[in-house]
């Protein structure tokens, strides 16, 4: 159904609805029964357009008010970055609110797009993410603009389906996923079989490889402020090379490509093409083997960068070494011990960390030595921290480490929450100083409310421990603090597999009054009906009380209303473009 098909019938109703500050059309999940245990309006103080939040976000109520406040702020960040392109393309999600010249079509930027997919999968309107996904799979972003920034978009598509249960949509993207993947063939080195990219296009300029080759004659840089000095005088730094970095085999990029290939294999299997699934699984395994052989340092017991061509090994812990585990890559015990070793105050841990380069590295920079916004040799970046937290959560919830424990995860999640503040109120910019309470990448009319990371997803999948899957079970391994600190919490109207779930933890049964259904303990509701209860807060593995395939398809079949008033033909962002043949200037003359 399209809005213009019913425009005559709907316009009067739209006028009435807007005057009443309500929605002009029903949300896609209006057929579902929601719960209303919480006073939703009370959580929206200071936010505009309350109806959007009432229709779209899961509401949370928790004892940690900082986490709660940042959560609602980050839902507003998500809302700010939703941009309608036009009919036929639908919704896009931007990284910067203000348009930037290096973005792709409709201001999407590939490095942050997977973060957007896994973050927005928790909104109740399923069309935001599906439109974004199809911008990539239909060839409208990288095919038109050319490949630019590395990404784990294929893996994110799979994770989206694990939350929504919409397998038909996922399998319908298979050919586009393969075409997307093959666009990156130009970045494979035939001798190593690995993918290479300059760190700038792995979204991390001013990172370690650039410093190791940015001195005179591509030697390591010795001194930063050598402007005006000749090479004989100790100068001659190549600052462009330091910034962009050399072509590099990176554990982040190659882990993305392993995860993306495995995602294609899974989707092919779901589509019934076992031969294709086997081909992509074999390719992923071979790529991982090559990655492990070349990019894993036995000396550090850690993933490292290797410069393409010279094979220079960049011995030093960078936070990207925690990326593979988040993508289920390199999860054996030896590599787990290596991840543990970096988690000290000498290496990656700071008050507003983790740092992007370990602190005992000679190129670690606590305070930026350039006005460039983007420095990845020490600054704390939410982009990376949100991935790092995903790794910690996977290890902690499975009890695999005496160091990466639930308590350690709480510590790091609390740091991340604390970082998402400025002047005492929730705020997200680009990068943060690792040791002081100040954003280091925070340019006016550019960095504000930056969407280059996840937070909602960290709350749901890491902190509350929800483990989305494609099957009929709801699995949860919560990492919330002990009962003495967290005697209650609620997640209300969380979209999952075409249903709305509400999770209520009430240790003694006195904090919430949930229509008389719940008692002391953990209670789970689906579309308003209690379907699971247990007395203690712990792991959950409960069969969902509905056919998930039917529920997901019922939601997917709902009309997607379109905004036909958008103008995508304006440079960069597609904002409305007004022209006039006459105007009145302050002097009273014609303009």
Coordinates of C-alpha atoms in Angstrom, one line a residue:
X1 CA 0.0 0.0 0.0
X2 CA 1.3 3.5 -0.9
X3 CA 0.3 6.7 0.7
X4 CA -0.5 8.3 -2.6
X5 CA -2.9 5.6 -3.4
X6 CA -5.2 6.7 -0.6
X7 CA -4.2 10.4 -0.5
X8 CA -7.7 11.7 -1.0
X9 CA -9.1 9.5 1.8
X10 CA -6.3 10.0 4.2
X11 CA -5.5 13.7 4.1
X12 CA -8.4 14.9 6.2
X13 CA -7.6 12.2 8.8
X14 CA -3.9 13.2 8.7
X15 CA -4.8 16.8 9.5
X16 CA -6.8 15.7 12.5
X17 CA -4.1 13.3 13.7
X18 CA -1.3 15.9 13.4
X19 CA -3.3 18.4 15.3
X20 CA -3.8 15.9 18.1
X21 CA 0.0 15.1 18.1
X22 CA -0.6 11.5 17.1
X23 CA 0.5 9.3 14.3
X24 CA -0.9 9.9 10.8
X25 CA -1.1 6.2 10.1
X26 CA -1.0 3.0 12.2
X27 CA 2.4 1.4 13.0
X28 CA 3.2 -1.9 11.3
X29 CA 2.8 -3.9 14.6
X30 CA -0.6 -2.4 15.6
X31 CA -2.1 -5.9 15.4
X32 CA 0.0 -7.0 18.3
X33 CA -1.1 -6.7 22.0
X34 CA 1.4 -4.7 24.0
X35 CA 1.8 -4.4 27.7
X36 CA 1.6 -1.1 29.5
X37 CA 3.1 -1.8 32.9
X38 CA 5.3 1.3 32.7
X39 CA 4.3 4.9 32.3
X40 CA 6.0 5.3 28.9
X41 CA 5.5 9.1 28.7
X42 CA 7.5 9.6 31.9
X43 CA 10.6 8.3 30.3
X44 CA 10.4 10.8 27.4
X45 CA 11.0 14.1 29.1
X46 CA 13.1 16.4 26.9
X47 CA 12.5 14.3 23.7
X48 CA 10.5 15.6 20.8
X49 CA 7.7 13.7 19.0
X50 CA 6.7 11.4 21.8
X51 CA 4.5 9.4 19.5
X52 CA 7.5 8.1 17.5
X53 CA 9.0 6.7 20.7
X54 CA 5.7 5.2 21.9
X55 CA 5.4 3.4 18.6
X56 CA 9.0 2.4 18.0
X57 CA 11.2 1.7 21.0
X58 CA 11.3 -0.9 23.7
X59 CA 11.0 0.8 27.1
X60 CA 13.4 -0.1 29.9
X61 CA 13.3 0.6 33.6
X62 CA 16.4 -0.2 35.6
X63 CA 18.1 0.8 38.9
X64 CA 21.1 2.3 37.1
X65 CA 19.8 5.7 36.1
X66 CA 22.9 6.6 34.0
X67 CA 22.4 3.5 31.9
X68 CA 18.7 4.3 31.6
X69 CA 19.2 7.9 30.7
X70 CA 21.9 7.1 28.0
X71 CA 19.6 4.4 26.6
X72 CA 16.8 6.8 26.0
X73 CA 19.2 9.4 24.7
X74 CA 20.6 6.9 22.3
X75 CA 17.1 6.0 21.0
X76 CA 16.8 9.8 20.2
X77 CA 20.2 9.6 18.4
X78 CA 18.8 6.8 16.3
X79 CA 15.7 8.8 15.5
X80 CA 17.8 11.8 14.4
X81 CA 19.6 9.7 11.9
X82 CA 16.6 8.2 10.1
X83 CA 16.3 9.8 6.7
X84 CA 13.6 9.2 4.2
X85 CA 15.1 9.0 0.7
X86 CA 12.2 8.6 -1.6
X87 CA 9.6 6.1 -2.7
X88 CA 11.3 3.0 -4.0
X89 CA 14.4 3.5 -1.7
X90 CA 12.6 4.1 1.5
X91 CA 14.5 4.8 4.7
X92 CA 18.3 5.4 5.1
X93 CA 20.4 5.8 8.3
X94 CA 23.1 8.4 8.4
X95 CA 26.3 8.5 10.4
X96 CA 26.6 12.3 10.6
X97 CA 23.5 14.4 11.0
X98 CA 25.1 17.1 8.9
X99 CA 25.9 15.8 5.4
X100 CA 29.5 14.9 4.6
X101 CA 31.2 14.7 1.2
X102 CA 32.8 11.3 1.7
X103 CA 29.5 9.5 2.4
X104 CA 27.9 7.1 0.0
X105 CA 24.4 7.4 -1.6
X106 CA 21.8 9.1 0.7
X107 CA 24.6 9.7 3.3
X108 CA 25.0 6.1 4.4
X109 CA 28.6 5.2 5.2
X110 CA 29.5 1.5 5.0
X111 CA 31.7 1.2 8.1
X112 CA 28.9 2.2 10.4
X113 CA 26.0 0.6 8.4
X114 CA 26.3 -2.8 10.2
X115 CA 26.2 -1.0 13.6
X116 CA 23.0 0.6 12.4
X117 CA 21.5 -2.7 11.3
X118 CA 22.1 -4.4 14.7
X119 CA 21.1 -1.3 16.6
X120 CA 17.8 -0.6 14.7
X121 CA 16.7 -4.3 14.7
X122 CA 15.3 -3.5 18.1
X123 CA 12.9 -0.9 16.8
X124 CA 9.3 -2.0 16.4
X125 CA 9.0 -0.7 12.8
X126 CA 10.8 -3.3 10.8
X127 CA 11.0 -1.2 7.6
X128 CA 13.9 1.1 8.7
X129 CA 16.4 -1.7 8.7
X130 CA 15.0 -3.6 5.7
X131 CA 15.2 -0.5 3.6
X132 CA 18.8 0.1 4.6
X133 CA 19.8 -3.5 3.9
X134 CA 18.3 -3.4 0.4
X135 CA 20.2 -0.2 -0.4
X136 CA 23.3 -2.4 -0.2
X137 CA 22.0 -5.7 -1.6
X138 CA 20.4 -4.1 -4.6
X139 CA 23.7 -2.5 -5.6
X140 CA 22.6 1.0 -4.8
X141 CA 25.4 2.0 -2.5
X142 CA 28.7 0.2 -3.2
X143 CA 27.9 -0.6 -6.8
X144 CA 27.2 3.1 -7.5
X145 CA 29.7 4.8 -5.2
X146 CA 32.4 2.2 -5.4
X147 CA 33.7 0.2 -2.4
X148 CA 35.0 2.5 0.3
X149 CA 35.0 1.5 4.0
X150 CA 35.2 -2.1 5.2
X151 CA 32.2 -3.6 7.0
X152 CA 30.5 -6.7 8.4
X153 CA 27.2 -5.9 6.7
X154 CA 26.5 -9.5 5.7
X155 CA 26.9 -10.7 9.2
X156 CA 24.7 -7.9 10.4
X157 CA 22.0 -9.0 8.0
X158 CA 22.1 -12.4 9.6
X159 CA 21.9 -10.9 13.1
X160 CA 19.0 -8.8 12.0
X161 CA 17.1 -12.0 11.0
X162 CA 18.0 -13.7 14.2
X163 CA 16.1 -10.9 16.1
X164 CA 13.2 -10.5 13.6
X165 CA 12.7 -14.1 12.6
X166 CA 12.1 -12.9 9.0
X167 CA 13.9 -15.7 7.2
X168 CA 12.2 -15.1 3.8
X169 CA 13.5 -11.5 3.7
X170 CA 17.0 -12.8 4.5
X171 CA 17.0 -15.5 1.9
X172 CA 15.6 -13.0 -0.7
X173 CA 18.9 -11.0 -0.3
X174 CA 21.2 -13.9 -1.1
X175 CA 22.1 -12.9 -4.6
X176 CA 22.7 -9.3 -3.5
X177 CA 24.9 -10.5 -0.6
X178 CA 27.1 -12.4 -3.0
X179 CA 27.4 -9.6 -5.4
X180 CA 28.3 -7.2 -2.6
X181 CA 31.0 -9.6 -1.3
X182 CA 32.5 -10.0 -4.8
X183 CA 33.0 -6.3 -5.1
X184 CA 35.8 -6.6 -2.6
X185 CA 37.8 -9.1 -4.8
X186 CA 40.0 -6.2 -6.0
X187 CA 41.4 -5.9 -2.5
X188 CA 42.6 -9.5 -2.3
X189 CA 46.4 -10.1 -2.5
X190 CA 46.9 -13.2 -4.6
X191 CA 50.1 -14.3 -2.8
X192 CA 48.6 -14.3 0.7
X193 CA 44.9 -14.8 -0.1
X194 CA 44.2 -12.0 2.4
X195 CA 42.3 -8.8 2.1
X196 CA 44.1 -5.5 2.5
X197 CA 43.0 -1.9 2.9
X198 CA 44.6 1.3 4.2
X199 CA 43.6 1.9 7.8
X200 CA 41.7 5.1 6.8
X201 CA 39.3 2.9 4.8
X202 CA 39.1 0.5 7.7
X203 CA 37.6 3.5 9.4
X204 CA 40.8 4.0 11.5
X205 CA 43.2 6.7 10.3
X206 CA 46.2 7.7 12.4
X207 CA 46.6 4.1 13.6
X208 CA 49.7 2.1 14.2
X209 CA 50.7 1.0 10.7
X210 CA 51.0 4.6 9.5
X211 CA 53.4 5.5 12.3
X212 CA 55.6 2.5 11.5
X213 CA 56.1 3.4 7.9
X214 CA 55.5 7.2 7.9
X215 CA 59.1 8.3 8.8
X216 CA 61.9 9.1 6.3
X217 CA 62.2 6.4 3.6
X218 CA 59.1 4.6 5.0
X219 CA 60.9 4.0 8.3
X220 CA 59.2 4.3 11.7
X221 CA 58.3 7.9 12.6
X222 CA 60.7 9.2 15.3
X223 CA 59.4 12.7 16.0
X224 CA 56.0 14.3 15.3
X225 CA 56.9 18.0 15.0
X226 CA 59.6 17.9 12.4
X227 CA 58.0 20.4 10.0
X228 CA 60.6 22.2 7.9
X229 CA 63.3 19.6 8.6
X230 CA 65.1 17.7 5.9
X231 CA 65.5 14.0 6.0
X232 CA 69.2 14.5 6.9
X233 CA 68.1 16.6 9.8
X234 CA 65.8 13.9 11.1
X235 CA 62.7 15.2 9.3
X236 CA 60.9 14.1 6.3
X237 CA 57.9 12.5 7.8
X238 CA 55.1 11.5 5.3
X239 CA 52.1 12.9 7.2
X240 CA 49.7 11.8 4.6
X241 CA 51.0 8.2 5.0
X242 CA 50.8 8.5 8.7
X243 CA 47.2 9.6 8.5
X244 CA 46.0 7.2 5.9
X245 CA 48.3 4.3 6.6
X246 CA 49.8 1.8 4.1
X247 CA 47.9 -1.0 2.5
X248 CA 47.6 -3.4 5.4
X249 CA 46.2 -6.9 6.1
X250 CA 44.1 -6.1 9.2
X251 CA 42.5 -8.5 11.6
X252 CA 39.4 -6.4 11.6
X253 CA 38.8 -6.3 7.8
X254 CA 39.7 -10.0 7.3
X255 CA 37.5 -11.0 10.3
X256 CA 34.7 -9.1 8.6
X257 CA 35.2 -11.0 5.4
X258 CA 35.3 -14.4 7.2
X259 CA 32.1 -13.5 9.1
X260 CA 30.5 -12.2 5.9
X261 CA 31.3 -15.4 4.0
X262 CA 29.9 -17.5 6.8
X263 CA 26.8 -15.5 6.8
X264 CA 26.3 -16.1 3.0
X265 CA 26.8 -19.8 3.7
X266 CA 24.1 -19.8 6.3
X267 CA 21.7 -17.9 4.1
X268 CA 22.4 -20.3 1.2
X269 CA 21.6 -23.2 3.5
X270 CA 18.4 -21.5 4.6
X271 CA 17.5 -21.1 1.0
X272 CA 18.0 -24.8 0.4
X273 CA 21.2 -24.5 -1.7
X274 CA 23.5 -26.8 0.2
X275 CA 26.1 -26.8 -2.6
X276 CA 26.5 -23.0 -2.5
X277 CA 26.5 -23.1 1.3
X278 CA 29.4 -25.5 1.2
X279 CA 31.3 -23.4 -1.2
X280 CA 31.1 -20.3 1.0
X281 CA 31.8 -22.2 4.2
X282 CA 34.9 -23.7 2.7
X283 CA 36.0 -20.2 1.5
X284 CA 35.5 -18.8 4.9
X285 CA 37.5 -21.6 6.6
X286 CA 40.3 -21.1 4.1
X287 CA 40.4 -17.4 4.6
X288 CA 40.4 -17.8 8.4
X289 CA 43.3 -20.3 8.1
X290 CA 45.3 -17.7 6.1
X291 CA 44.4 -15.0 8.5
X292 CA 45.5 -17.0 11.5
X293 CA 48.8 -18.0 9.8
X294 CA 49.8 -14.4 9.0
X295 CA 48.0 -12.0 11.3
X296 CA 48.3 -13.8 14.7
X297 CA 51.4 -13.0 16.7
X298 CA 52.7 -15.9 18.7
X299 CA 55.0 -13.4 20.6
X300 CA 52.1 -11.2 21.7
X301 CA 49.4 -14.0 21.6
X302 CA 47.3 -11.4 19.8
X303 CA 46.0 -10.4 16.4
X304 CA 48.2 -7.8 14.7
X305 CA 48.4 -5.7 11.5
X306 CA 50.8 -6.8 8.7
X307 CA 51.7 -4.2 6.0
X308 CA 51.0 -5.5 2.5
X309 CA 54.0 -5.9 0.2
X310 CA 56.8 -5.6 2.8
X311 CA 55.0 -8.0 5.3
X312 CA 56.1 -5.7 8.1
X313 CA 54.6 -7.0 11.3
X314 CA 53.0 -4.3 13.4
X315 CA 53.7 -5.8 16.8
X316 CA 51.4 -4.0 19.2
X317 CA 48.0 -4.5 20.7
X318 CA 45.2 -2.5 19.1
X319 CA 41.6 -2.8 20.1
X320 CA 40.7 -4.3 16.7
X321 CA 42.3 -7.5 18.1
X322 CA 39.1 -7.9 20.0
X323 CA 36.9 -7.7 16.9
X324 CA 37.3 -11.3 15.6
X325 CA 35.8 -12.9 18.8
X326 CA 32.7 -10.7 18.5
X327 CA 32.2 -12.3 15.1
X328 CA 32.8 -15.8 16.4
X329 CA 36.3 -16.0 15.0
X330 CA 39.4 -17.1 16.9
X331 CA 37.5 -18.4 19.9
X332 CA 39.9 -21.1 21.1
X333 CA 41.4 -21.0 24.6
X334 CA 44.8 -19.8 23.5
X335 CA 43.4 -16.7 21.8
X336 CA 41.1 -16.1 24.8
X337 CA 44.2 -16.0 27.1
X338 CA 45.7 -13.4 24.7
X339 CA 42.6 -11.3 25.0
X340 CA 42.9 -11.4 28.7
X341 CA 46.5 -10.2 28.7
X342 CA 45.6 -6.9 27.1
X343 CA 43.1 -6.0 29.9
X344 CA 45.4 -4.1 32.3
X345 CA 46.1 -0.5 33.0
X346 CA 49.5 -0.8 31.3
X347 CA 47.8 -1.9 28.1
X348 CA 44.2 -1.0 27.1
X349 CA 42.3 -0.1 30.3
X350 CA 41.7 3.5 31.3
X351 CA 38.9 5.5 33.0
X352 CA 37.3 6.3 29.7
X353 CA 38.8 3.5 27.7
X354 CA 39.5 1.1 26.4
X355 CA 42.2 2.8 24.3
X356 CA 42.5 1.9 20.7
X357 CA 46.3 1.3 21.0
X358 CA 47.9 -0.1 24.1
X359 CA 49.4 2.5 26.4
X360 CA 52.9 1.0 26.5
X361 CA 53.3 1.4 22.8
X362 CA 55.7 4.3 21.8
X363 CA 53.1 5.6 19.4
X364 CA 50.3 5.7 21.9
X365 CA 48.9 9.3 22.2
X366 CA 46.9 10.2 25.3
X367 CA 46.2 13.7 24.0
X368 CA 45.9 14.3 20.3
X369 CA 48.8 16.0 18.6
X370 CA 46.8 17.0 15.6
X371 CA 43.6 19.0 15.0
X372 CA 42.3 16.1 12.8
X373 CA 39.2 14.7 14.4
X374 CA 40.1 11.1 13.9
X375 CA 43.0 9.6 15.7
X376 CA 43.1 5.9 16.5
X377 CA 46.4 5.5 18.3
X378 CA 45.0 5.8 21.7
X379 CA 41.7 7.7 21.8
X380 CA 38.6 6.0 23.0
X381 CA 36.2 5.4 20.2
X382 CA 32.6 4.2 20.8
X383 CA 32.8 2.5 17.3
X384 CA 35.4 0.1 18.7
X385 CA 34.2 0.0 22.3
X386 CA 30.8 -1.3 21.3
X387 CA 32.4 -4.2 19.4
X388 CA 34.8 -4.9 22.3
X389 CA 31.9 -5.1 24.7
X390 CA 30.3 -7.7 22.5
X391 CA 33.4 -9.8 22.8
X392 CA 33.5 -9.4 26.6
X393 CA 29.9 -10.4 27.0
X394 CA 30.3 -13.6 24.9
X395 CA 33.2 -14.7 27.1
X396 CA 31.6 -13.6 30.4
X397 CA 28.2 -15.2 29.9
X398 CA 29.8 -18.6 29.0
X399 CA 32.1 -18.5 32.1
X400 CA 35.2 -19.0 30.1
X401 CA 37.6 -16.7 31.9
X402 CA 38.7 -15.8 35.4
X403 CA 39.5 -12.3 34.2
X404 CA 36.7 -11.5 31.7
X405 CA 33.9 -12.1 34.3
X406 CA 30.4 -10.6 34.6
X407 CA 31.9 -8.2 37.1
X408 CA 34.6 -7.1 34.6
X409 CA 31.9 -6.7 31.9
X410 CA 29.9 -4.5 34.3
X411 CA 33.0 -2.3 34.8
X412 CA 33.6 -1.9 31.1
X413 CA 29.9 -1.3 30.3
X414 CA 29.8 1.3 33.1
X415 CA 32.8 3.1 31.5
X416 CA 31.1 3.1 28.2
X417 CA 27.9 4.6 29.7
X418 CA 30.0 7.2 31.5
X419 CA 31.8 8.1 28.2
X420 CA 28.4 8.8 26.6
X421 CA 28.0 12.1 28.6
X422 CA 29.0 15.7 28.2
X423 CA 28.6 18.4 30.8
X424 CA 26.5 16.1 32.9
X425 CA 24.0 15.1 30.2
X426 CA 24.0 12.1 27.8
X427 CA 25.8 12.9 24.6
X428 CA 27.8 11.0 21.9
X429 CA 30.4 12.5 19.6
X430 CA 33.2 10.8 17.7
X431 CA 36.1 10.0 20.0
X432 CA 36.8 10.6 23.7
X433 CA 40.1 11.2 25.6
X434 CA 40.9 8.0 27.4
X435 CA 41.9 9.5 30.7
X436 CA 39.8 12.7 31.1
X437 CA 36.1 13.5 30.9
X438 CA 36.2 15.2 27.5
X439 CA 35.4 14.3 23.9
X440 CA 38.4 14.6 21.7
X441 CA 36.5 14.4 18.4
X442 CA 33.7 16.8 18.9
X443 CA 33.5 19.3 16.1
X444 CA 30.6 21.9 16.1
X445 CA 27.9 21.2 13.5
X446 CA 29.6 17.9 12.7
X447 CA 30.2 15.5 15.6
X448 CA 27.0 16.0 17.6
X449 CA 24.8 13.0 18.3
X450 CA 27.1 10.8 16.2
X451 CA 25.8 7.4 15.1
X452 CA 29.0 5.4 14.6
X453 CA 28.5 2.8 17.4
X454 CA 25.8 0.7 19.1
X455 CA 24.3 1.1 22.6
X456 CA 20.8 -0.3 22.5
X457 CA 22.1 -3.5 21.2
X458 CA 24.8 -3.7 23.9
X459 CA 22.1 -3.2 26.5
X460 CA 19.8 -6.0 25.1
X461 CA 22.3 -8.6 23.8
X462 CA 25.3 -8.0 26.1
X463 CA 23.9 -6.6 29.4
X464 CA 20.6 -8.4 29.5
X465 CA 22.1 -11.3 27.7
X466 CA 19.4 -11.9 25.0
X467 CA 20.9 -14.3 22.4
X468 CA 18.8 -14.0 19.2
X469 CA 18.5 -17.0 17.0
X470 CA 16.5 -18.4 14.1
X471 CA 14.7 -21.1 16.1
X472 CA 11.6 -21.2 18.2
X473 CA 13.4 -20.6 21.6
X474 CA 14.0 -17.4 23.5
X475 CA 17.5 -17.6 25.1
X476 CA 18.8 -15.2 27.6
X477 CA 22.0 -15.3 29.8
X478 CA 21.8 -12.0 31.8
X479 CA 24.9 -10.2 32.9
X480 CA 23.2 -7.8 35.2
X481 CA 24.8 -7.1 38.6
X482 CA 24.0 -9.2 41.6
X483 CA 20.5 -9.1 43.2
X484 CA 21.7 -6.8 46.0
X485 CA 22.3 -4.1 43.4
X486 CA 19.7 -5.0 40.8
X487 CA 16.5 -6.2 42.5
X488 CA 14.4 -5.2 39.6
X489 CA 14.3 -4.3 35.9
X490 CA 11.9 -4.3 33.0
X491 CA 12.1 -4.4 29.3
X492 CA 8.7 -3.7 27.8
X493 CA 7.5 -4.4 24.3
X494 CA 10.7 -5.7 22.8
X495 CA 10.2 -6.8 19.2
X496 CA 11.2 -10.4 18.6
X497 CA 10.2 -12.8 15.9
X498 CA 7.0 -10.9 15.0
X499 CA 5.9 -10.6 18.6
X500 CA 6.3 -8.1 21.5
X501 CA 8.1 -9.5 24.5
X502 CA 8.1 -8.0 28.0
X503 CA 10.7 -9.1 30.6
X504 CA 10.1 -8.3 34.2
X505 CA 12.6 -9.0 37.0
X506 CA 11.2 -8.3 40.4
X507 CA 13.2 -10.0 43.1
X508 CA 10.7 -10.0 45.9
X509 CA 7.5 -9.3 43.9
X510 CA 6.9 -5.8 45.4
X511 CA 8.4 -3.4 42.8
X512 CA 6.0 -3.9 39.9
X513 CA 2.3 -4.6 39.7
X514 CA 2.0 -6.5 36.5
X515 CA -1.8 -7.1 36.2
X516 CA -1.5 -9.7 39.0
X517 CA 0.3 -12.2 36.6
X518 CA 3.8 -12.0 38.0
X519 CA 5.2 -12.9 41.3
X520 CA 8.7 -12.7 42.8
X521 CA 11.2 -13.7 40.1
X522 CA 11.6 -13.3 36.4
X523 CA 8.5 -13.2 34.2
X524 CA 8.3 -13.2 30.4
X525 CA 5.3 -12.1 28.4
X526 CA 4.5 -12.4 24.7
X527 CA 1.9 -10.1 23.3
X528 CA 0.6 -9.4 26.8
X529 CA 0.4 -13.1 27.9
X530 CA 2.7 -14.6 30.5
X531 CA 4.5 -17.6 29.0
X532 CA 7.5 -18.2 31.3
X533 CA 8.3 -17.6 35.0
X534 CA 11.2 -18.6 37.1
X535 CA 12.0 -17.6 40.7
X536 CA 15.7 -16.6 40.1
X537 CA 17.5 -14.3 37.7
X538 CA 19.6 -16.6 35.6
X539 CA 19.7 -18.3 32.2
X540 CA 16.5 -18.7 30.2
X541 CA 15.7 -21.1 27.4
X542 CA 12.0 -20.9 26.8
X543 CA 9.9 -22.1 23.9
X544 CA 8.1 -19.1 22.3
X545 CA 4.3 -19.6 22.6
X546 CA 3.6 -18.9 18.9
X547 CA 4.7 -20.0 15.5
X548 CA 7.6 -17.6 14.9
X549 CA 7.6 -18.0 11.1
X550 CA 3.9 -17.1 10.9
X551 CA 4.2 -14.2 13.3
X552 CA 7.3 -12.8 11.4
X553 CA 5.5 -13.0 8.1
X554 CA 2.3 -11.5 9.4
X555 CA 4.3 -8.4 10.5
X556 CA 6.3 -8.3 7.3
X557 CA 3.1 -8.3 5.3
X558 CA 1.8 -5.1 6.9
X559 CA 1.6 -2.0 4.6
X560 CA 4.7 0.2 4.5
X561 CA 3.5 3.8 4.3
X562 CA 5.5 6.0 2.0
X563 CA 6.4 9.7 2.2
X564 CA 6.0 11.0 -1.4
X565 CA 7.0 14.6 -0.4
X566 CA 10.7 13.8 -0.1
X567 CA 13.1 15.3 -2.5
X568 CA 16.2 13.1 -3.0
X569 CA 17.7 15.2 -5.8
X570 CA 19.3 17.9 -3.6
X571 CA 23.1 17.6 -3.2
X572 CA 24.3 15.2 -0.4
X573 CA 21.4 14.7 1.9
X574 CA 18.1 15.1 -0.1
X575 CA 16.7 17.7 2.2
X576 CA 13.8 19.8 0.9
X577 CA 14.8 22.3 -1.7
X578 CA 12.7 25.4 -1.9
X579 CA 12.8 27.9 -4.8
X580 CA 10.9 31.0 -5.4
X581 CA 10.4 33.6 -8.2
X582 CA 10.0 36.5 -5.8
X583 CA 10.8 37.4 -2.2
X584 CA 10.9 40.4 0.0
X585 CA 14.3 41.4 1.5
X586 CA 14.7 43.6 4.6
X587 CA 15.1 46.7 2.5
X588 CA 11.8 46.2 0.9
X589 CA 13.2 45.6 -2.6
X590 CA 12.7 42.5 -4.7
X591 CA 15.4 39.9 -4.1

